[in-house]
């Protein structure tokens, strides 16, 4: 990736100019609060003044453990105005992992919401070299940054020579240790450039509901894009289906994000019959594979607003399919992740990092202005993941002759089976199982098999009053794919376990498979 020249203007200063131009126009809605762009600008500048006065130095690493509120956005912008490195702590990792994350990130300051944490803050304040503690709200162990400023306080001005800001985001590592995804200033400048492009083509007035917290880069990207496009951002952490539909109707939302699990819930809900979704322009769906059957149902119900998106913490938007239709001439595109987003370039590479051709399955590799710089304080992991200037995603897929990307599996989830050591991918099996009218969801893992080395094992959620049998589903997969793909065993379950980010938790499925010491590794059916 070519290096960009050092910018002379901090991206936050550019945002604040936009905020000033928008004035009293509504910017952020959170529960009963409705803040204008002018109020958001004032909040950012006041927080920057308080942080500077509390001794937060330019370039410091500052950890944040806060809720999905306007203050979380304003804190990032204020810290980035100071040239700090923000370190976002997710709630869901185990306590020990949160501590390790903070230690790896070389944090000097912790800003936390007193309603959000307990044990973590206690340890950090009683260690040999305690962190400076600041609070986003009253009642905590440090000064409250949200107290009103003294009247007559001069407006904050960024000092010359302030370091470029950056952010660290948590992602789980394959070794079990957290990895710190490092996005530098150029990432945020690229977001503003993308917003400028959307404004230039008249894509203004976006009204986006953000249920993905600002702690995640996948939450920050649409939030900052919305604000940089003069739009309205609605913040929520947990929204049930009824509230979700009511909010779309009442706020005339044009953009929302849902997971594949939430899309299925929405399609199966009787609440959908009376819902008014006429304002939607983008019903973004991502965070995991979407079965073509469910996608076709969604397109039929919602129209071309349904937009599959594919991204990672390291590159929050790799590919998308805006304005998707169920094209009878290209039915295979229902299984596609779409085409590269913005300036992203996608290549498919083999086991020796060689470039593969059209239709050949290999690792999905990507480059572009939104790709991370690397993993913080992990040169070996960064060099491996960013080999050749491309992000190696760990996902397996292929490109068709029209440039559409098709994902078939996670590299670590691929099943090597039979005496010929054939590669079997779980995504096609899951899609075939989900195509049966009695099946609502399916997940496939590889398990040891004495005759095959590894074999596919499926967990299937059935529709109410379903009558399909294990044998019928095995025969369906064998007929549509091959005998190597047919699951040797199938468990019918009420639901699939999910991670905190609403992805199917295959690690939990593997653990469930081995919970029973008498667990057989093959089904009653002999290998075909």
Tab-separated table of C-alpha atoms in Angstrom, residues 19-496:
chain	number	residue	atom	x	y	z
A	19	UNK	CA	-20.788	20.380	12.440
A	20	UNK	CA	-20.595	24.177	12.563
A	21	UNK	CA	-22.092	24.441	9.070
A	22	UNK	CA	-25.009	22.168	10.046
A	23	UNK	CA	-25.750	24.268	13.150
A	24	UNK	CA	-29.086	23.423	14.772
A	25	UNK	CA	-29.834	20.479	12.511
A	26	UNK	CA	-30.384	17.267	14.502
A	27	UNK	CA	-27.272	15.081	14.625
A	28	UNK	CA	-27.644	12.365	17.269
A	29	UNK	CA	-30.649	10.783	18.974
A	30	UNK	CA	-30.170	8.553	22.022
A	31	UNK	CA	-33.253	7.483	24.001
A	32	UNK	CA	-35.026	10.761	24.896
A	33	UNK	CA	-32.061	12.978	24.027
A	34	UNK	CA	-31.858	14.783	20.701
A	35	UNK	CA	-28.648	16.710	20.065
A	36	UNK	CA	-27.912	19.143	17.260
A	37	UNK	CA	-24.679	19.373	15.303
A	38	UNK	CA	-23.868	22.583	17.172
A	39	UNK	CA	-24.321	20.796	20.512
A	40	UNK	CA	-22.115	17.907	19.400
A	41	UNK	CA	-19.426	20.379	18.324
A	42	UNK	CA	-19.578	22.128	21.694
A	43	UNK	CA	-19.383	18.795	23.540
A	44	UNK	CA	-16.277	17.728	21.604
A	45	UNK	CA	-14.435	20.994	22.239
A	46	UNK	CA	-15.390	21.096	25.927
A	47	UNK	CA	-14.227	17.510	26.436
A	48	UNK	CA	-10.944	18.284	24.686
A	49	UNK	CA	-10.405	21.199	27.096
A	50	UNK	CA	-11.191	19.052	30.158
A	51	UNK	CA	-8.925	16.231	28.998
A	52	UNK	CA	-6.048	18.641	28.403
A	53	UNK	CA	-6.611	20.321	31.761
A	54	UNK	CA	-6.621	16.906	33.480
A	55	UNK	CA	-3.163	16.233	32.117
A	56	UNK	CA	-3.957	13.866	29.269
A	57	UNK	CA	-0.934	14.361	27.062
A	58	UNK	CA	-0.875	14.315	23.242
A	59	UNK	CA	0.007	10.851	21.996
A	60	UNK	CA	-1.194	9.074	25.148
A	61	UNK	CA	-2.941	5.726	24.981
A	62	UNK	CA	-6.428	6.186	26.453
A	63	UNK	CA	-8.704	3.219	27.128
A	64	UNK	CA	-12.475	3.714	26.945
A	65	UNK	CA	-15.116	1.529	28.575
A	66	UNK	CA	-18.328	3.438	27.884
A	67	UNK	CA	-21.870	2.938	26.654
A	68	UNK	CA	-23.253	3.631	23.179
A	69	UNK	CA	-24.090	7.299	23.810
A	70	UNK	CA	-23.306	10.665	22.180
A	71	UNK	CA	-20.535	11.072	24.768
A	72	UNK	CA	-18.714	8.003	23.422
A	73	UNK	CA	-18.489	9.657	19.993
A	74	UNK	CA	-17.527	13.023	21.460
A	75	UNK	CA	-14.815	11.427	23.636
A	76	UNK	CA	-13.168	9.800	20.635
A	77	UNK	CA	-13.247	13.034	18.653
A	78	UNK	CA	-11.883	15.032	21.617
A	79	UNK	CA	-9.079	12.541	22.244
A	80	UNK	CA	-8.219	12.421	18.547
A	81	UNK	CA	-8.163	16.213	18.489
A	82	UNK	CA	-5.495	15.937	21.199
A	83	UNK	CA	-3.567	13.444	19.069
A	84	UNK	CA	-4.229	10.503	21.409
A	85	UNK	CA	-4.537	6.797	20.684
A	86	UNK	CA	-7.976	5.574	21.721
A	87	UNK	CA	-8.204	1.988	22.965
A	88	UNK	CA	-11.746	0.619	22.867
A	89	UNK	CA	-12.604	-2.035	25.456
A	90	UNK	CA	-15.482	-4.340	24.591
A	91	UNK	CA	-17.735	-5.577	27.396
A	92	UNK	CA	-17.980	-9.191	26.302
A	93	UNK	CA	-14.374	-10.544	26.658
A	94	UNK	CA	-13.518	-12.277	29.963
A	95	UNK	CA	-12.219	-10.007	32.685
A	96	UNK	CA	-8.638	-11.354	32.469
A	97	UNK	CA	-8.662	-10.765	28.707
A	98	UNK	CA	-9.731	-7.150	29.215
A	99	UNK	CA	-6.784	-6.608	31.575
A	100	UNK	CA	-4.404	-8.227	29.074
A	101	UNK	CA	-5.849	-6.064	26.303
A	102	UNK	CA	-5.127	-2.901	28.321
A	103	UNK	CA	-1.598	-4.054	29.137
A	104	UNK	CA	-0.830	-4.882	25.498
A	105	UNK	CA	-2.196	-1.495	24.392
A	106	UNK	CA	0.234	0.457	26.622
A	107	UNK	CA	-2.544	2.495	28.153
A	108	UNK	CA	-1.894	5.473	30.435
A	109	UNK	CA	-5.461	6.670	31.046
A	110	UNK	CA	-8.784	4.894	31.535
A	111	UNK	CA	-12.091	6.661	30.895
A	112	UNK	CA	-15.059	4.623	32.056
A	113	UNK	CA	-18.764	4.865	32.642
A	114	UNK	CA	-19.427	4.224	36.362
A	115	UNK	CA	-22.554	2.267	35.391
A	116	UNK	CA	-20.523	-0.035	33.141
A	117	UNK	CA	-17.695	-1.588	35.163
A	118	UNK	CA	-16.550	-2.704	38.602
A	119	UNK	CA	-13.818	-5.282	39.093
A	120	UNK	CA	-11.730	-4.072	36.156
A	121	UNK	CA	-11.541	-0.511	37.480
A	122	UNK	CA	-10.673	-1.720	40.984
A	123	UNK	CA	-7.670	-3.682	39.744
A	124	UNK	CA	-6.404	-0.882	37.532
A	125	UNK	CA	-6.525	1.653	40.382
A	126	UNK	CA	-4.734	-0.591	42.906
A	127	UNK	CA	-1.859	-1.875	40.766
A	128	UNK	CA	1.785	-0.886	41.352
A	129	UNK	CA	1.619	1.663	38.518
A	130	UNK	CA	-2.053	2.676	38.519
A	131	UNK	CA	-3.667	4.233	35.475
A	132	UNK	CA	-5.073	7.717	35.571
A	133	UNK	CA	-8.833	7.248	35.983
A	134	UNK	CA	-11.415	9.621	34.508
A	135	UNK	CA	-15.177	9.115	34.451
A	136	UNK	CA	-17.903	9.626	31.870
A	137	UNK	CA	-20.569	10.344	34.457
A	138	UNK	CA	-20.888	10.859	38.218
A	139	UNK	CA	-20.238	8.406	41.039
A	140	UNK	CA	-17.001	6.857	39.824
A	141	UNK	CA	-13.450	6.603	41.110
A	142	UNK	CA	-12.175	9.604	39.174
A	143	UNK	CA	-13.157	13.127	38.091
A	144	UNK	CA	-16.343	13.370	36.030
A	145	UNK	CA	-15.566	14.659	32.550
A	146	UNK	CA	-19.237	15.379	31.877
A	147	UNK	CA	-19.565	18.117	34.498
A	148	UNK	CA	-20.339	21.528	32.963
A	149	UNK	CA	-17.359	23.707	32.101
A	150	UNK	CA	-16.769	27.006	33.854
A	151	UNK	CA	-18.477	29.976	32.154
A	152	UNK	CA	-16.113	31.962	29.978
A	153	UNK	CA	-13.776	29.038	29.274
A	154	UNK	CA	-11.975	29.727	25.964
A	155	UNK	CA	-12.807	27.413	23.067
A	156	UNK	CA	-10.274	24.628	22.581
A	157	UNK	CA	-7.664	25.106	19.849
A	158	UNK	CA	-5.428	22.250	18.762
A	159	UNK	CA	-1.765	22.900	19.473
A	160	UNK	CA	0.657	22.930	16.515
A	161	UNK	CA	2.636	19.726	16.097
A	162	UNK	CA	0.030	17.544	17.764
A	163	UNK	CA	0.635	13.855	16.891
A	164	UNK	CA	-1.645	12.094	14.451
A	165	UNK	CA	-4.448	10.218	16.227
A	166	UNK	CA	-5.191	6.518	15.926
A	167	UNK	CA	-7.394	3.820	17.456
A	168	UNK	CA	-7.019	0.258	18.696
A	169	UNK	CA	-9.888	-2.220	18.520
A	170	UNK	CA	-10.225	-5.648	20.110
A	171	UNK	CA	-10.454	-8.783	18.034
A	172	UNK	CA	-10.063	-12.383	19.185
A	173	UNK	CA	-6.807	-14.079	18.152
A	174	UNK	CA	-6.443	-17.693	17.049
A	175	UNK	CA	-3.898	-18.203	19.859
A	176	UNK	CA	-6.506	-17.229	22.452
A	177	UNK	CA	-4.822	-13.878	23.142
A	178	UNK	CA	-6.598	-10.701	22.073
A	179	UNK	CA	-5.257	-8.909	19.013
A	180	UNK	CA	-5.203	-5.129	18.829
A	181	UNK	CA	-6.305	-3.915	15.410
A	182	UNK	CA	-4.548	-0.598	14.740
A	183	UNK	CA	-6.290	1.954	12.513
A	184	UNK	CA	-4.248	5.100	11.959
A	185	UNK	CA	-5.277	8.630	11.027
A	186	UNK	CA	-5.454	7.736	7.312
A	187	UNK	CA	-8.385	5.390	8.057
A	188	UNK	CA	-10.478	8.259	9.453
A	189	UNK	CA	-9.408	10.574	6.632
A	190	UNK	CA	-10.582	7.890	4.185
A	191	UNK	CA	-13.979	7.804	5.893
A	192	UNK	CA	-14.328	11.560	5.441
A	193	UNK	CA	-13.285	11.232	1.800
A	194	UNK	CA	-15.963	8.556	1.290
A	195	UNK	CA	-18.551	10.823	2.922
A	196	UNK	CA	-17.454	13.643	0.616
A	197	UNK	CA	-18.052	11.399	-2.384
A	198	UNK	CA	-21.550	10.521	-1.152
A	199	UNK	CA	-22.323	14.222	-0.629
A	200	UNK	CA	-21.086	15.004	-4.144
A	201	UNK	CA	-23.592	12.576	-5.675
A	202	UNK	CA	-26.450	13.890	-3.537
A	203	UNK	CA	-26.464	11.047	-0.971
A	204	UNK	CA	-27.498	13.372	1.863
A	205	UNK	CA	-29.885	13.133	4.771
A	206	UNK	CA	-29.091	9.543	5.742
A	207	UNK	CA	-30.938	8.511	8.904
A	208	UNK	CA	-29.071	5.548	10.365
A	209	UNK	CA	-29.828	3.357	13.377
A	210	UNK	CA	-26.630	2.170	15.075
A	211	UNK	CA	-27.126	-0.871	17.303
A	212	UNK	CA	-23.466	-1.876	16.921
A	213	UNK	CA	-21.693	-0.032	19.731
A	214	UNK	CA	-19.083	2.638	19.004
A	215	UNK	CA	-16.566	0.357	20.752
A	216	UNK	CA	-16.370	-1.634	17.483
A	217	UNK	CA	-14.869	-0.314	14.278
A	218	UNK	CA	-17.967	-1.718	12.521
A	219	UNK	CA	-19.994	0.645	14.708
A	220	UNK	CA	-17.727	3.641	14.199
A	221	UNK	CA	-17.618	3.485	10.416
A	222	UNK	CA	-21.354	3.996	9.698
A	223	UNK	CA	-21.700	6.413	12.626
A	224	UNK	CA	-18.935	8.718	11.414
A	225	UNK	CA	-20.082	8.411	7.797
A	226	UNK	CA	-23.602	9.430	8.807
A	227	UNK	CA	-22.379	12.499	10.712
A	228	UNK	CA	-20.010	13.465	7.894
A	229	UNK	CA	-22.930	13.286	5.427
A	230	UNK	CA	-25.137	15.718	7.400
A	231	UNK	CA	-27.335	12.815	8.476
A	232	UNK	CA	-29.106	11.754	11.663
A	233	UNK	CA	-27.573	9.037	13.843
A	234	UNK	CA	-29.758	7.071	16.260
A	235	UNK	CA	-27.838	5.217	18.986
A	236	UNK	CA	-29.083	2.133	20.798
A	237	UNK	CA	-27.397	-0.839	22.431
A	238	UNK	CA	-30.214	-3.346	22.564
A	239	UNK	CA	-33.374	-3.109	20.490
A	240	UNK	CA	-36.046	-5.804	20.473
A	241	UNK	CA	-37.826	-6.514	17.225
A	242	UNK	CA	-40.948	-4.508	18.045
A	243	UNK	CA	-38.910	-1.436	19.038
A	244	UNK	CA	-36.712	-1.904	15.975
A	245	UNK	CA	-39.717	-1.775	13.631
A	246	UNK	CA	-41.356	1.095	15.539
A	247	UNK	CA	-38.146	3.149	15.369
A	248	UNK	CA	-37.835	2.660	11.611
A	249	UNK	CA	-41.422	3.903	11.206
A	250	UNK	CA	-41.353	6.766	13.708
A	251	UNK	CA	-37.928	8.179	12.781
A	252	UNK	CA	-38.308	7.482	9.039
A	253	UNK	CA	-34.975	5.676	9.056
A	254	UNK	CA	-33.190	5.197	5.737
A	255	UNK	CA	-30.422	2.855	6.918
A	256	UNK	CA	-30.157	0.049	9.493
A	257	UNK	CA	-27.822	-2.873	10.117
A	258	UNK	CA	-28.953	-6.345	11.140
A	259	UNK	CA	-27.263	-9.709	11.525
A	260	UNK	CA	-28.360	-12.783	9.530
A	261	UNK	CA	-29.964	-14.112	12.729
A	262	UNK	CA	-31.983	-10.905	13.120
A	263	UNK	CA	-32.966	-11.033	9.436
A	264	UNK	CA	-34.359	-14.548	9.948
A	265	UNK	CA	-36.179	-13.427	13.084
A	266	UNK	CA	-37.639	-10.507	11.171
A	267	UNK	CA	-38.819	-12.662	8.248
A	268	UNK	CA	-40.498	-15.153	10.613
A	269	UNK	CA	-42.179	-12.555	12.823
A	270	UNK	CA	-45.904	-11.740	12.572
A	271	UNK	CA	-44.925	-8.169	13.514
A	272	UNK	CA	-43.640	-7.693	9.982
A	273	UNK	CA	-47.137	-7.840	8.488
A	274	UNK	CA	-48.124	-4.413	9.795
A	275	UNK	CA	-44.667	-2.793	9.710
A	276	UNK	CA	-43.966	0.380	7.710
A	277	UNK	CA	-40.473	0.061	6.213
A	278	UNK	CA	-41.122	2.391	3.283
A	279	UNK	CA	-38.420	4.860	4.333
A	280	UNK	CA	-35.563	2.319	4.149
A	281	UNK	CA	-32.944	2.706	1.444
A	282	UNK	CA	-30.394	0.309	2.964
A	283	UNK	CA	-31.241	-2.768	5.005
A	284	UNK	CA	-27.614	-3.777	5.606
A	285	UNK	CA	-27.082	-7.390	6.650
A	286	UNK	CA	-23.719	-8.817	7.698
A	287	UNK	CA	-21.641	-10.297	10.479
A	288	UNK	CA	-21.926	-13.846	9.150
A	289	UNK	CA	-23.092	-15.906	6.188
A	290	UNK	CA	-26.637	-15.419	4.903
A	291	UNK	CA	-28.290	-18.405	3.251
A	292	UNK	CA	-29.415	-17.707	-0.339
A	293	UNK	CA	-32.871	-19.017	0.585
A	294	UNK	CA	-33.272	-16.445	3.354
A	295	UNK	CA	-31.806	-13.720	1.155
A	296	UNK	CA	-34.291	-14.454	-1.617
A	297	UNK	CA	-37.138	-14.275	0.920
A	298	UNK	CA	-35.780	-10.956	2.163
A	299	UNK	CA	-35.545	-9.471	-1.316
A	300	UNK	CA	-39.099	-10.572	-2.066
A	301	UNK	CA	-40.347	-8.970	1.158
A	302	UNK	CA	-38.227	-5.797	1.336
A	303	UNK	CA	-37.197	-5.203	-2.258
A	304	UNK	CA	-33.760	-4.051	-3.487
A	305	UNK	CA	-32.985	-2.228	-0.226
A	306	UNK	CA	-31.550	-5.451	1.240
A	307	UNK	CA	-27.770	-5.084	1.111
A	308	UNK	CA	-25.416	-7.931	2.104
A	309	UNK	CA	-22.130	-6.584	3.482
A	310	UNK	CA	-18.873	-8.357	4.351
A	311	UNK	CA	-16.157	-6.958	6.574
A	312	UNK	CA	-13.753	-7.538	9.454
A	313	UNK	CA	-12.288	-5.429	12.260
A	314	UNK	CA	-9.147	-5.211	10.125
A	315	UNK	CA	-11.171	-3.909	7.154
A	316	UNK	CA	-14.729	-3.023	8.181
A	317	UNK	CA	-16.199	-3.140	4.683
A	318	UNK	CA	-14.554	-5.462	2.155
A	319	UNK	CA	-17.474	-6.004	-0.229
A	320	UNK	CA	-21.172	-5.261	-0.545
A	321	UNK	CA	-24.172	-5.758	-2.837
A	322	UNK	CA	-26.271	-2.575	-2.876
A	323	UNK	CA	-29.684	-2.581	-4.572
A	324	UNK	CA	-29.730	-6.360	-4.764
A	325	UNK	CA	-32.354	-8.159	-6.814
A	326	UNK	CA	-33.116	-11.838	-7.332
A	327	UNK	CA	-31.823	-11.972	-10.905
A	328	UNK	CA	-33.147	-15.109	-12.684
A	329	UNK	CA	-30.178	-14.914	-15.075
A	330	UNK	CA	-27.715	-14.961	-12.166
A	331	UNK	CA	-29.301	-16.921	-9.286
A	332	UNK	CA	-25.823	-17.751	-7.966
A	333	UNK	CA	-25.346	-14.136	-6.871
A	334	UNK	CA	-27.620	-14.753	-3.903
A	335	UNK	CA	-24.636	-16.602	-2.412
A	336	UNK	CA	-22.213	-13.763	-3.177
A	337	UNK	CA	-20.757	-11.220	-0.760
A	338	UNK	CA	-20.837	-8.674	-3.581
A	339	UNK	CA	-18.126	-6.579	-5.195
A	340	UNK	CA	-15.228	-4.680	-3.571
A	341	UNK	CA	-16.290	-1.579	-1.640
A	342	UNK	CA	-14.874	1.833	-2.622
A	343	UNK	CA	-11.141	1.566	-3.443
A	344	UNK	CA	-10.753	-1.939	-1.957
A	345	UNK	CA	-8.881	-4.426	-4.153
A	346	UNK	CA	-9.512	-8.159	-3.695
A	347	UNK	CA	-7.229	-10.984	-4.726
A	348	UNK	CA	-7.537	-14.730	-4.113
A	349	UNK	CA	-4.273	-16.393	-3.086
A	350	UNK	CA	-3.213	-20.020	-2.679
A	351	UNK	CA	-1.279	-21.853	0.007
A	352	UNK	CA	2.061	-20.478	-1.290
A	353	UNK	CA	0.601	-16.963	-1.545
A	354	UNK	CA	0.352	-17.344	-5.324
A	355	UNK	CA	-2.339	-15.425	-7.194
A	356	UNK	CA	-5.243	-17.678	-8.192
A	357	UNK	CA	-7.480	-17.316	-11.216
A	358	UNK	CA	-11.208	-16.841	-11.708
A	359	UNK	CA	-13.255	-19.484	-9.913
A	360	UNK	CA	-10.307	-20.914	-7.965
A	361	UNK	CA	-10.789	-21.166	-4.195
A	362	UNK	CA	-8.157	-19.633	-1.949
A	363	UNK	CA	-7.679	-17.090	0.813
A	364	UNK	CA	-9.428	-13.749	0.352
A	365	UNK	CA	-6.823	-10.965	0.458
A	366	UNK	CA	-7.639	-7.261	0.293
A	367	UNK	CA	-5.947	-3.867	0.096
A	368	UNK	CA	-7.295	-0.329	0.241
A	369	UNK	CA	-7.444	2.848	2.269
A	370	UNK	CA	-9.644	1.316	4.998
A	371	UNK	CA	-7.287	-1.584	5.784
A	372	UNK	CA	-5.669	-1.563	9.230
A	373	UNK	CA	-2.016	-0.626	9.652
A	374	UNK	CA	-1.358	-3.860	11.552
A	375	UNK	CA	-1.688	-5.418	14.992
A	376	UNK	CA	-0.375	-3.205	17.776
A	377	UNK	CA	2.882	-4.397	19.323
A	378	UNK	CA	2.766	-7.624	17.267
A	379	UNK	CA	5.246	-7.319	14.374
A	380	UNK	CA	5.217	-11.053	13.637
A	381	UNK	CA	1.416	-11.273	13.467
A	382	UNK	CA	1.246	-8.055	11.432
A	383	UNK	CA	3.845	-9.254	8.919
A	384	UNK	CA	2.000	-12.536	8.452
A	385	UNK	CA	-1.446	-10.954	8.104
A	386	UNK	CA	-0.264	-8.062	5.903
A	387	UNK	CA	2.151	-10.042	3.697
A	388	UNK	CA	2.697	-8.380	0.336
A	389	UNK	CA	0.724	-5.284	1.344
A	390	UNK	CA	-2.568	-7.220	1.345
A	391	UNK	CA	-4.711	-8.128	4.324
A	392	UNK	CA	-4.972	-11.914	4.568
A	393	UNK	CA	-8.502	-12.283	5.929
A	394	UNK	CA	-8.462	-15.956	6.917
A	395	UNK	CA	-11.610	-16.422	4.816
A	396	UNK	CA	-11.689	-18.766	1.836
A	397	UNK	CA	-13.515	-17.817	-1.329
A	398	UNK	CA	-13.304	-17.139	-5.045
A	399	UNK	CA	-14.040	-14.409	-7.589
A	400	UNK	CA	-16.292	-15.050	-10.581
A	401	UNK	CA	-15.781	-13.632	-14.059
A	402	UNK	CA	-17.818	-10.525	-13.160
A	403	UNK	CA	-15.773	-9.698	-10.051
A	404	UNK	CA	-18.298	-10.970	-7.499
A	405	UNK	CA	-16.796	-12.433	-4.340
A	406	UNK	CA	-18.081	-15.769	-3.022
A	407	UNK	CA	-17.120	-16.922	0.489
A	408	UNK	CA	-17.031	-20.642	1.202
A	409	UNK	CA	-15.506	-20.984	4.677
A	410	UNK	CA	-13.173	-19.739	7.350
A	411	UNK	CA	-9.701	-21.131	6.700
A	412	UNK	CA	-9.655	-22.713	10.165
A	413	UNK	CA	-13.123	-24.275	9.659
A	414	UNK	CA	-12.368	-26.089	6.398
A	415	UNK	CA	-12.864	-29.860	6.668
A	416	UNK	CA	-10.219	-32.209	5.252
A	417	UNK	CA	-11.958	-35.528	4.668
A	418	UNK	CA	-11.707	-38.980	3.000
A	419	UNK	CA	-8.627	-40.972	2.076
A	420	UNK	CA	-7.912	-38.468	-0.674
A	421	UNK	CA	-7.711	-35.575	1.839
A	422	UNK	CA	-10.378	-33.612	-0.036
A	423	UNK	CA	-11.229	-30.069	1.072
A	424	UNK	CA	-14.857	-29.674	2.097
A	425	UNK	CA	-16.228	-26.209	2.874
A	426	UNK	CA	-18.960	-25.663	5.421
A	427	UNK	CA	-20.780	-22.718	3.819
A	428	UNK	CA	-22.196	-24.664	0.824
A	429	UNK	CA	-23.430	-27.416	3.167
A	430	UNK	CA	-25.133	-24.850	5.402
A	431	UNK	CA	-26.768	-23.194	2.393
A	432	UNK	CA	-28.151	-26.513	1.094
A	433	UNK	CA	-29.509	-27.468	4.523
A	434	UNK	CA	-31.118	-24.013	4.898
A	435	UNK	CA	-32.784	-24.405	1.506
A	436	UNK	CA	-35.096	-27.111	2.913
A	437	UNK	CA	-38.483	-25.552	3.818
A	438	UNK	CA	-38.405	-27.233	7.253
A	439	UNK	CA	-35.030	-25.686	8.166
A	440	UNK	CA	-34.660	-22.235	9.706
A	441	UNK	CA	-30.871	-22.222	10.284
A	442	UNK	CA	-27.883	-24.554	10.031
A	443	UNK	CA	-24.242	-24.604	11.114
A	444	UNK	CA	-21.630	-27.180	10.166
A	445	UNK	CA	-18.361	-28.096	11.882
A	446	UNK	CA	-15.680	-30.690	11.208
A	447	UNK	CA	-15.258	-33.505	13.737
A	448	UNK	CA	-12.748	-36.392	13.920
A	449	UNK	CA	-13.830	-39.535	12.101
A	450	UNK	CA	-11.908	-42.837	12.242
A	451	UNK	CA	-12.680	-43.702	8.637
A	452	UNK	CA	-12.616	-40.258	7.021
A	453	UNK	CA	-10.076	-38.328	9.109
A	454	UNK	CA	-12.633	-35.543	9.482
A	455	UNK	CA	-16.327	-35.452	8.670
A	456	UNK	CA	-19.020	-32.812	8.533
A	457	UNK	CA	-21.399	-32.607	11.483
A	458	UNK	CA	-24.445	-30.330	11.314
A	459	UNK	CA	-26.535	-28.501	13.890
A	460	UNK	CA	-29.959	-27.648	12.481
A	461	UNK	CA	-32.783	-25.430	13.754
A	462	UNK	CA	-36.136	-26.650	12.455
A	463	UNK	CA	-39.276	-24.708	11.689
A	464	UNK	CA	-42.329	-25.301	13.900
A	465	UNK	CA	-44.147	-28.556	13.034
A	466	UNK	CA	-41.248	-29.735	10.847
A	467	UNK	CA	-41.256	-33.392	9.822
A	468	UNK	CA	-37.939	-33.695	7.992
A	469	UNK	CA	-35.600	-36.484	9.163
A	470	UNK	CA	-31.829	-36.691	9.526
A	471	UNK	CA	-31.685	-39.099	6.603
A	472	UNK	CA	-33.642	-36.755	4.321
A	473	UNK	CA	-31.259	-33.872	5.028
A	474	UNK	CA	-28.202	-36.073	4.506
A	475	UNK	CA	-29.612	-37.237	1.180
A	476	UNK	CA	-30.389	-33.622	0.180
A	477	UNK	CA	-26.777	-32.561	0.738
A	478	UNK	CA	-25.409	-35.624	-1.050
A	479	UNK	CA	-27.709	-34.955	-4.007
A	480	UNK	CA	-26.908	-31.237	-4.252
A	481	UNK	CA	-23.184	-31.459	-3.450
A	482	UNK	CA	-21.580	-34.884	-2.944
A	483	UNK	CA	-21.275	-37.763	-0.519
A	484	UNK	CA	-18.168	-36.093	0.981
A	485	UNK	CA	-20.297	-33.083	1.949
A	486	UNK	CA	-23.152	-35.047	3.488
A	487	UNK	CA	-22.998	-34.651	7.301
A	488	UNK	CA	-22.143	-37.927	9.036
A	489	UNK	CA	-24.273	-36.703	11.943
A	490	UNK	CA	-26.989	-34.094	12.427
A	491	UNK	CA	-28.257	-32.683	15.724
A	492	UNK	CA	-31.601	-30.868	15.820
A	493	UNK	CA	-31.343	-27.917	18.224
A	494	UNK	CA	-33.679	-25.126	19.351
A	495	UNK	CA	-31.143	-22.416	18.488
A	496	UNK	CA	-27.537	-21.924	17.467
